[in-house]
Coordinates of N, CA and C in Angstrom, one line a residue:
X118 N -11.0 -40.2 -1.0 CA -11.9 -39.1 -1.3 C -11.8 -38.5 -2.5
X119 N -12.8 -37.4 -2.9 CA -13.0 -36.6 -4.1 C -11.9 -35.8 -4.5
X120 N -11.3 -35.5 -5.3 CA -10.1 -34.1 -5.4 C -10.9 -33.2 -4.8
X121 N -9.7 -32.2 -4.4 CA -10.3 -30.9 -4.0 C -10.3 -29.9 -4.9
X122 N -11.4 -29.4 -4.8 CA -11.9 -28.8 -6.0 C -12.0 -27.1 -5.6
X123 N -10.8 -26.3 -5.7 CA -10.8 -25.0 -5.4 C -10.8 -23.9 -6.8
X124 N -11.6 -22.9 -6.1 CA -11.7 -22.0 -7.1 C -11.1 -20.6 -6.6
X125 N -10.1 -19.8 -7.3 CA -9.3 -18.5 -7.1 C -9.8 -17.3 -8.0
X126 N -10.5 -16.4 -7.0 CA -10.4 -15.2 -7.7 C -9.6 -14.2 -8.1
X127 N -9.3 -13.8 -9.4 CA -7.9 -13.4 -9.5 C -8.5 -11.4 -8.9
X128 N -7.1 -11.4 -8.6 CA -7.2 -10.1 -7.8 C -7.2 -8.9 -8.9
X129 N -7.3 -7.5 -8.1 CA -7.5 -6.7 -9.1 C -6.1 -5.8 -8.9
X130 N -5.6 -4.9 -9.8 CA -4.3 -4.1 -9.8 C -4.3 -3.4 -8.6
X131 N -3.3 -3.6 -7.9 CA -3.0 -3.0 -6.5 C -1.7 -3.4 -5.8
X132 N -1.2 -2.5 -5.1 CA 0.0 -2.8 -4.1 C -0.3 -3.7 -2.9
X133 N -1.7 -3.5 -2.5 CA -2.3 -4.9 -1.5 C -3.4 -5.4 -1.9
X134 N -3.3 -6.5 -3.1 CA -4.1 -7.2 -3.6 C -4.4 -8.3 -2.4
X135 N -5.9 -8.7 -2.8 CA -6.1 -10.0 -2.2 C -6.8 -10.9 -2.9
X136 N -6.2 -12.3 -2.2 CA -6.5 -13.5 -3.2 C -7.6 -13.9 -2.2
X137 N -8.5 -14.4 -3.3 CA -9.7 -15.0 -2.7 C -9.9 -16.5 -3.0
X138 N -10.1 -17.2 -2.1 CA -10.1 -18.7 -2.4 C -11.6 -19.3 -1.9
X139 N -12.2 -20.1 -2.7 CA -13.4 -20.7 -2.7 C -13.6 -22.1 -2.6
X140 N -13.9 -22.7 -1.2 CA -13.8 -24.4 -1.6 C -15.4 -24.8 -1.1
X141 N -15.9 -25.2 -2.2 CA -17.1 -25.9 -1.9 C -17.1 -27.0 -0.9
X142 N -18.6 -27.4 -0.2 CA -18.4 -28.3 0.7 C -18.3 -29.6 0.3
X143 N -17.7 -30.7 0.7 CA -17.4 -32.0 0.4 C -18.7 -32.7 0.7
X144 N -19.2 -33.6 -0.2 CA -20.0 -34.4 0.0 C -20.1 -35.4 0.7
X145 N -21.1 -35.9 1.4 CA -21.0 -36.4 2.8 C -20.6 -37.8 2.8
X146 N -20.0 -38.2 3.6 CA -18.9 -39.5 3.6 C -19.3 -40.2 4.9
X147 N -19.7 -41.7 5.2 CA -20.1 -41.9 6.5 C -18.8 -42.1 7.2
X148 N -19.1 -42.1 8.5 CA -17.9 -41.7 9.3 C -17.0 -40.8 9.0
X149 N -17.2 -39.7 8.6 CA -16.1 -39.0 8.0 C -16.4 -37.5 8.0
X150 N -15.4 -36.5 9.2 CA -15.8 -35.3 9.4 C -14.6 -34.6 8.3
X151 N -15.0 -34.3 7.0 CA -14.1 -33.8 6.1 C -13.3 -32.5 6.4
X152 N -12.3 -32.3 6.4 CA -11.4 -31.1 6.4 C -10.6 -30.9 5.3
X153 N -10.1 -30.0 4.9 CA -9.2 -29.7 3.8 C -7.9 -29.0 4.3
X154 N -7.1 -29.6 3.8 CA -5.7 -28.7 3.9 C -5.3 -28.4 2.6
X155 N -4.8 -26.8 2.5 CA -4.7 -26.5 1.6 C -3.1 -25.6 1.5
X156 N -2.4 -25.6 0.8 CA -1.1 -24.9 0.9 C -0.6 -24.3 -0.3
X157 N -0.4 -22.8 -0.1 CA -0.1 -21.6 -0.9 C 1.3 -21.5 -1.1
X158 N 2.0 -21.5 -2.2 CA 3.5 -20.8 -2.0 C 3.7 -19.3 -2.6
X159 N 3.8 -18.6 -1.8 CA 3.9 -17.2 -2.3 C 5.5 -16.8 -3.1
X160 N 5.4 -16.0 -4.1 CA 6.6 -15.6 -4.6 C 7.2 -14.4 -3.9
X161 N 8.2 -14.3 -3.8 CA 9.2 -13.0 -3.0 C 8.3 -11.7 -2.9
X162 N 8.0 -11.6 -4.5 CA 7.4 -10.1 -4.3 C 5.7 -9.8 -3.7
X163 N 5.4 -11.1 -3.3 CA 4.1 -10.8 -2.3 C 4.5 -11.2 -0.9
X164 N 3.6 -10.7 -0.1 CA 3.9 -11.3 1.3 C 2.5 -10.8 2.0
X165 N 2.3 -11.8 3.0 CA 1.0 -11.7 3.9 C 1.6 -11.0 5.2
X166 N 1.0 -10.3 6.2 CA 1.2 -9.7 7.2 C 0.7 -10.6 8.4
X167 N 1.5 -10.8 9.3 CA 1.1 -12.2 9.9 C -0.1 -11.3 11.0
X168 N 0.4 -10.2 11.8 CA -0.8 -9.5 12.2 C -2.0 -9.3 11.9
X169 N -2.0 -8.9 10.5 CA -3.1 -8.4 9.9 C -3.9 -10.0 9.9
X170 N -3.3 -10.8 9.4 CA -4.1 -12.3 9.3 C -4.8 -12.5 11.0
X171 N -4.2 -12.4 11.9 CA -4.4 -12.8 13.1 C -5.8 -11.5 13.6
X172 N -5.6 -10.4 13.1 CA -7.0 -9.9 13.5 C -8.0 -10.2 12.4
X173 N -7.4 -10.6 11.3 CA -8.8 -10.6 10.3 C -9.6 -12.1 10.5
X174 N -8.4 -13.1 11.1 CA -9.3 -14.5 11.1 C -9.3 -14.7 12.4
X175 N -9.6 -14.1 13.1 CA -9.6 -13.9 14.9 C -11.1 -14.7 15.2
X176 N -12.2 -14.4 14.0 CA -13.6 -15.2 14.2 C -13.7 -16.6 14.1
X177 N -14.3 -17.1 14.5 CA -14.6 -18.9 14.2 C -15.3 -18.5 12.8
X178 N -15.3 -19.9 12.4 CA -15.7 -19.8 11.0 C -14.9 -21.0 10.1
X179 N -15.4 -21.3 8.6 CA -14.9 -22.1 8.1 C -13.3 -22.6 8.1
X180 N -12.8 -21.0 8.6 CA -11.2 -21.5 8.6 C -11.0 -22.1 10.0
X181 N -10.4 -23.3 10.1 CA -10.1 -24.0 11.4 C -8.8 -23.6 11.9
X182 N -7.8 -23.5 11.0 CA -6.3 -23.0 11.4 C -5.8 -22.8 10.4
X183 N -4.4 -22.2 10.7 CA -3.6 -21.8 9.8 C -2.2 -21.4 10.1
X184 N -0.9 -21.6 9.5 CA 0.3 -21.3 10.0 C 0.7 -20.8 8.6
X185 N 1.9 -19.7 8.9 CA 2.6 -19.1 8.1 C 4.1 -19.1 8.1
X186 N 4.8 -19.8 6.9 CA 6.3 -20.0 7.0 C 7.0 -19.2 6.1
X187 N 8.5 -18.4 6.5 CA 8.9 -18.3 8.0 C 7.6 -17.5 8.7
X188 N 7.9 -17.5 9.9 CA 7.1 -17.2 11.0 C 7.4 -15.2 10.9
X189 N 8.4 -15.1 10.8 CA 9.0 -13.8 10.9 C 9.3 -13.1 9.3
X190 N 8.8 -12.4 8.8 CA 8.8 -11.9 7.7 C 9.2 -10.3 7.8
X191 N 10.4 -10.2 7.0 CA 10.9 -8.9 6.9 C 10.1 -8.0 5.7
X192 N 9.1 -7.1 6.4 CA 8.1 -6.3 5.5 C 8.8 -5.3 4.8
X193 N 9.8 -4.9 5.1 CA 10.4 -3.4 4.6 C 11.3 -3.7 3.2
X194 N 11.9 -5.1 3.4 CA 13.2 -4.9 2.2 C 12.3 -4.9 0.9
X195 N 13.3 -4.8 -0.2 CA 13.0 -4.7 -1.4 C 12.5 -6.1 -2.0
X196 N 11.9 -6.2 -3.2 CA 12.1 -7.6 -3.8 C 13.5 -8.1 -4.0
X197 N 13.7 -9.6 -4.0 CA 14.9 -10.3 -4.0 C 15.0 -10.7 -5.5
X198 N 15.7 -10.1 -6.3 CA 16.0 -10.3 -7.8 C 17.1 -11.3 -8.0
X199 N 18.0 -11.4 -7.0 CA 19.5 -11.9 -6.9 C 19.5 -13.2 -6.0
X200 N 18.3 -13.6 -5.6 CA 18.3 -15.1 -5.0 C 19.2 -15.1 -3.6
X201 N 19.7 -14.0 -2.9 CA 20.0 -13.8 -1.7 C 19.0 -14.0 -0.4
X202 N 17.9 -14.0 -0.8 CA 17.2 -14.1 0.6 C 16.5 -15.7 0.4
X203 N 15.6 -16.0 1.6 CA 15.2 -17.4 1.5 C 14.4 -17.7 0.6
X204 N 13.9 -16.8 -0.1 CA 12.4 -16.7 -0.9 C 11.3 -16.1 -0.4
X205 N 10.4 -16.8 -0.8 CA 8.7 -16.2 -0.8 C 8.3 -17.3 0.7
X206 N 7.0 -16.9 1.0 CA 6.5 -17.5 2.2 C 5.3 -18.6 1.8
X207 N 5.2 -19.7 2.8 CA 4.3 -20.6 2.7 C 3.1 -20.4 3.5
X208 N 1.7 -20.4 3.0 CA 0.8 -20.2 4.1 C -0.5 -21.4 3.8
X209 N -0.2 -22.6 4.8 CA -1.0 -23.6 5.1 C -2.3 -23.3 5.5
X210 N -3.4 -23.6 5.3 CA -4.8 -23.7 5.8 C -5.5 -24.8 5.9
X211 N -6.5 -24.6 7.0 CA -7.2 -25.7 7.5 C -8.4 -25.5 7.3
X212 N -9.6 -25.9 6.4 CA -11.1 -25.7 6.3 C -11.9 -26.7 6.7
X213 N -12.9 -26.0 7.0 CA -13.9 -26.9 7.5 C -14.7 -27.6 6.0
X214 N -14.9 -29.1 5.9 CA -15.1 -29.4 4.6 C -16.8 -29.5 4.4
X215 N -17.2 -29.2 5.5 CA -18.8 -29.3 5.9 C -19.7 -28.4 5.3
X216 N -19.1 -27.4 5.0 CA -19.9 -25.8 4.7 C -19.2 -25.3 3.3
X217 N -19.2 -24.5 2.6 CA -18.9 -24.0 1.5 C -18.0 -22.7 2.5
X218 N -16.7 -22.5 1.9 CA -15.9 -21.8 2.7 C -15.2 -20.9 1.8
X219 N -15.3 -19.4 2.1 CA -14.5 -18.8 1.5 C -13.4 -17.4 2.3
X220 N -12.2 -17.8 1.8 CA -11.2 -17.4 2.7 C -10.5 -16.2 1.8
X221 N -10.2 -14.8 2.5 CA -9.5 -13.9 1.9 C -8.4 -13.8 2.5
X222 N -7.2 -13.7 1.4 CA -6.1 -13.5 1.9 C -5.3 -12.0 1.6
X223 N -5.1 -11.3 2.4 CA -4.5 -9.9 2.1 C -3.3 -10.2 1.8
X224 N -2.7 -9.4 0.7 CA -1.1 -9.7 0.2 C -0.7 -8.1 0.2
X225 N 0.7 -7.9 0.5 CA 1.2 -6.9 0.2 C 2.6 -6.9 -0.8
X226 N 2.9 -6.1 -1.6 CA 3.6 -6.1 -2.2 C 5.2 -5.9 -2.0
X227 N 6.2 -5.9 -2.7 CA 7.5 -5.3 -2.1 C 7.8 -4.5 -2.8
X228 N 8.8 -3.5 -2.5 CA 9.3 -2.4 -3.5 C 9.9 -3.3 -4.7
X229 N 9.5 -2.8 -5.5 CA 9.8 -3.5 -7.2 C 10.7 -2.5 -7.9
X230 N 11.6 -2.9 -8.6 CA 12.5 -2.2 -9.4 C 11.6 -1.4 -10.6
X231 N 12.0 -0.4 -10.6 CA 11.6 0.3 -12.0 C 11.4 -0.2 -13.2
X232 N 10.2 0.0 -13.7 CA 9.9 -0.9 -15.1 C 9.4 0.1 -16.3
X233 N 10.0 0.1 -17.1 CA 9.2 0.9 -18.4 C 7.9 0.8 -18.6
X234 N 7.3 -0.2 -18.1 CA 5.6 -0.4 -18.4 C 5.0 0.4 -17.2
X235 N 5.8 0.5 -16.3 CA 5.0 1.1 -14.9 C 4.4 -0.1 -14.2
X236 N 4.5 -1.3 -14.4 CA 4.0 -2.6 -13.7 C 4.9 -3.7 -13.8
X237 N 4.5 -4.8 -13.1 CA 5.3 -5.9 -13.1 C 4.1 -7.1 -13.0
X238 N 4.3 -8.4 -13.6 CA 3.4 -9.3 -13.5 C 4.0 -10.4 -12.6
X239 N 3.4 -10.9 -11.6 CA 3.7 -11.8 -10.6 C 2.9 -13.1 -10.7
X240 N 3.4 -14.3 -10.7 CA 2.5 -15.2 -10.8 C 2.4 -16.3 -9.6
X241 N 1.1 -16.6 -9.2 CA 1.1 -17.6 -8.0 C 0.6 -18.8 -8.8
X242 N 1.4 -20.0 -8.9 CA 0.9 -21.3 -9.6 C 1.3 -22.3 -8.6
X243 N 1.2 -22.3 -7.5 CA 1.8 -23.4 -6.6 C 0.7 -23.6 -5.5
X244 N -0.3 -24.4 -5.9 CA -1.4 -24.7 -4.7 C -1.1 -26.3 -4.3
X245 N -1.3 -26.4 -3.7 CA -1.2 -28.1 -3.1 C -2.5 -28.0 -2.0
X246 N -3.0 -29.4 -2.2 CA -4.0 -29.6 -1.3 C -4.8 -30.8 -1.0
X247 N -5.4 -31.2 0.0 CA -6.0 -32.8 0.1 C -7.2 -32.7 0.8
X248 N -8.0 -33.7 0.7 CA -9.2 -33.6 1.6 C -8.6 -34.9 3.1
X249 N -9.1 -34.6 4.1 CA -8.7 -35.5 5.0 C -10.0 -35.7 6.1
X250 N -10.0 -36.9 6.8 CA -10.6 -37.4 7.7 C -10.2 -37.6 9.1
X251 N -11.0 -37.0 10.1 CA -10.2 -36.7 11.5 C -8.7 -36.6 11.6
X252 N -7.7 -37.3 12.2 CA -6.5 -36.8 12.3 C -5.6 -37.6 10.9
X253 N -6.3 -38.3 10.2 CA -5.4 -39.0 9.4 C -5.3 -38.1 7.9
X254 N -4.2 -37.6 7.9 CA -3.8 -36.7 7.0 C -2.9 -37.5 6.0
X255 N -3.2 -37.0 4.7 CA -2.6 -37.9 3.5 C -1.6 -36.5 2.9
X256 N -0.7 -37.2 1.9 CA 0.1 -36.2 1.1 C -0.8 -35.4 0.4
X257 N 0.1 -34.2 0.3 CA -1.0 -32.8 -0.3 C -0.3 -33.1 -1.9
X258 N -1.5 -33.3 -2.8 CA -1.1 -33.2 -4.3 C -1.3 -31.8 -4.9
X259 N -0.8 -31.5 -6.0 CA -1.1 -30.3 -6.9 C -2.3 -30.3 -7.2
X260 N -3.0 -29.0 -6.7 CA -4.3 -28.4 -7.2 C -4.4 -27.9 -8.3
X261 N -5.3 -28.5 -9.6 CA -4.9 -28.1 -10.7 C -6.1 -27.0 -11.0
X262 N -5.6 -25.7 -11.0 CA -6.2 -24.2 -11.1 C -5.3 -23.6 -11.9
X263 N -6.2 -22.6 -12.8 CA -5.1 -21.5 -13.4 C -4.4 -20.7 -12.6
X264 N -2.8 -20.6 -12.9 CA -2.1 -19.8 -12.2 C -2.6 -18.3 -12.0
X265 N -2.5 -17.4 -11.1 CA -3.3 -16.3 -10.4 C -2.1 -15.5 -11.0
X266 N -2.3 -14.5 -11.8 CA -1.6 -13.3 -12.2 C -2.0 -11.9 -11.4
X267 N -0.8 -11.0 -10.9 CA -1.0 -10.3 -10.0 C 0.0 -8.8 -11.3
X268 N -0.7 -8.3 -11.7 CA -0.3 -6.8 -11.8 C 0.1 -6.1 -10.7
X269 N 1.0 -5.9 -10.8 CA 1.8 -4.7 -9.7 C 2.3 -3.8 -10.2
X270 N 2.1 -2.5 -9.4 CA 2.6 -0.8 -9.9 C 3.9 -1.2 -9.6
X271 N 4.9 -0.4 -10.6 CA 6.2 0.1 -10.2 C 6.3 1.4 -10.6
X272 N 7.4 2.1 -10.4 CA 7.8 3.1 -10.7 C 8.5 3.1 -12.1
X273 N 8.6 4.0 -12.8 CA 9.2 4.2 -14.3 C 10.8 4.7 -14.0
X274 N 11.5 4.3 -15.0 CA 13.0 4.8 -15.0 C 12.9 6.1 -15.3
X275 N 12.3 6.8 -16.0 CA 12.2 8.0 -16.5 C 11.6 9.3 -15.3
X276 N 11.3 8.5 -14.4 CA 10.7 9.4 -13.3 C 11.5 9.1 -12.2
X277 N 12.6 8.3 -12.0 CA 13.7 7.9 -10.8 C 14.2 9.1 -10.7
X278 N 15.1 9.9 -11.6 CA 16.0 11.1 -11.4 C 15.0 12.3 -10.9
X279 N 13.8 12.7 -11.0 CA 13.0 13.8 -10.4 C 12.4 13.2 -9.4
X280 N 12.2 12.3 -8.8 CA 11.6 11.9 -7.7 C 12.8 11.9 -6.6
X281 N 14.1 11.7 -7.0 CA 15.0 11.8 -6.5 C 15.5 13.1 -6.1
X282 N 15.6 13.9 -7.1 CA 16.0 15.4 -6.7 C 14.7 15.9 -5.9
X283 N 13.4 15.5 -6.0 CA 12.5 16.0 -5.4 C 12.1 15.7 -3.9
X284 N 12.9 14.1 -3.4 CA 12.9 13.7 -2.4 C 14.1 14.5 -1.6
X285 N 15.2 14.9 -2.1 CA 16.2 15.4 -1.5 C 15.8 16.8 -1.3
X286 N 15.1 17.5 -2.2 CA 14.8 18.9 -2.0 C 14.2 19.0 -0.7
X287 N 12.9 18.0 -0.6 CA 12.1 18.2 0.3 C 12.6 18.1 1.8
X288 N 13.6 17.2 1.8 CA 14.3 16.8 3.1 C 15.0 17.9 3.5
X289 N 15.9 19.0 2.7 CA 16.4 20.1 2.7 C 15.9 21.2 3.2
X290 N 14.5 21.0 2.5 CA 13.8 22.3 3.0 C 13.2 22.0 4.2
X291 N 12.7 20.8 4.9 CA 12.1 20.4 5.8 C 13.1 20.7 7.1
X292 N 14.6 20.2 7.1 CA 15.8 20.4 7.8 C 15.8 22.1 8.0
X293 N 15.9 22.8 6.8 CA 16.0 24.2 6.9 C 14.8 25.0 7.9
X294 N 13.6 24.5 7.6 CA 12.3 24.9 8.3 C 12.4 24.6 9.6
X295 N 12.8 23.4 10.1 CA 13.2 23.4 11.4 C 14.2 23.8 12.2
X296 N 15.4 24.2 11.6 CA 16.3 25.0 12.0 C 16.0 26.6 12.3
X297 N 15.2 26.9 11.2 CA 14.7 28.2 11.5 C 13.5 28.4 12.7
X298 N 12.9 27.4 12.9 CA 11.7 27.4 13.5 C 12.8 27.4 15.3
X299 N 13.6 26.5 15.4 CA 14.5 26.6 16.8 C 15.0 27.8 16.9
X300 N 15.8 28.5 15.6 CA 16.3 29.7 16.1 C 15.1 30.8 16.4
X301 N 14.1 30.8 16.0 CA 13.3 31.9 16.2 C 12.7 31.5 17.5
X302 N 12.6 30.3 18.3 CA 12.0 30.2 19.5 C 13.2 30.4 20.6
X303 N 14.7 30.2 19.8 CA 15.7 30.5 21.0 C 15.5 32.1 21.1
X304 N 15.3 33.0 19.9 CA 15.8 34.6 19.9 C 14.6 35.1 20.9
X305 N 13.2 34.5 21.0 CA 12.1 35.0 21.6 C 12.3 34.6 23.2
X306 N 13.0 33.6 23.4 CA 13.3 33.4 24.9 C 14.6 34.2 25.3
X307 N 15.5 34.9 24.2 CA 16.5 35.8 24.9 C 15.8 37.0 25.2
X308 N 15.0 37.5 24.2 CA 14.4 38.7 24.5 C 13.4 38.6 25.7
X309 N 12.9 37.7 26.0 CA 12.1 37.8 27.1 C 12.6 37.9 28.4
X310 N 13.9 37.2 28.5 CA 14.9 37.0 29.4 C 15.6 38.8 29.7
X311 N 15.6 39.4 28.5 CA 16.2 40.4 28.8 C 15.6 41.7 29.3
X312 N 14.1 41.7 28.8 CA 12.9 42.6 29.1 C 12.4 42.1 30.3
X313 N 12.9 41.2 31.3 CA 11.9 40.6 32.3 C 12.4 41.7 33.2
X314 N 11.2 42.2 34.0 CA 11.6 43.3 35.2 C 12.2 43.0 36.5
X315 N 13.0 43.8 37.3 CA 13.6 43.3 38.1 C 12.7 43.6 39.3
X316 N 13.0 42.4 40.4 CA 12.0 42.5 41.5 C 12.6 43.1 42.7

């Protein structure tokens, strides 16, 4: 079959960017119902939320099936710059080739280290795919597309100390306020008990 022609729309700068994949319909082929297999390897700095994908892709359409590896993604940890984790995730899509399909993949950025520029560039350049008919699948080959570049916002080193001081101050003030409220309520209860008339 002919090569898989995939178009990728660059995302806007955001902590929650969306990757848009556009796949035109396959030319008709006798005795074949074309489907497309697409594999997207994501860097560790970006990850999809499985529950969000389940909600977003629950309606029938050109997206026939999908899988996400690993099945459980730690969404709270910061980005791994030392290679201690298993790395990024892999999203596999099965698309209906008889119609033009557009797939939106919502992504989330991990906590990134501070950067003097206030942003970090992350690149997705590993797209693989192939057409297939029926049950006969073939080995996926690299899709020739321009790398997708994400500009993710980060903190700045100059802001780190004020943020840490402000966070600590807010926590102490919050604790002091709660302690004051609890003490005030306790005093009211004692006063009400003392002035309660005898029966």
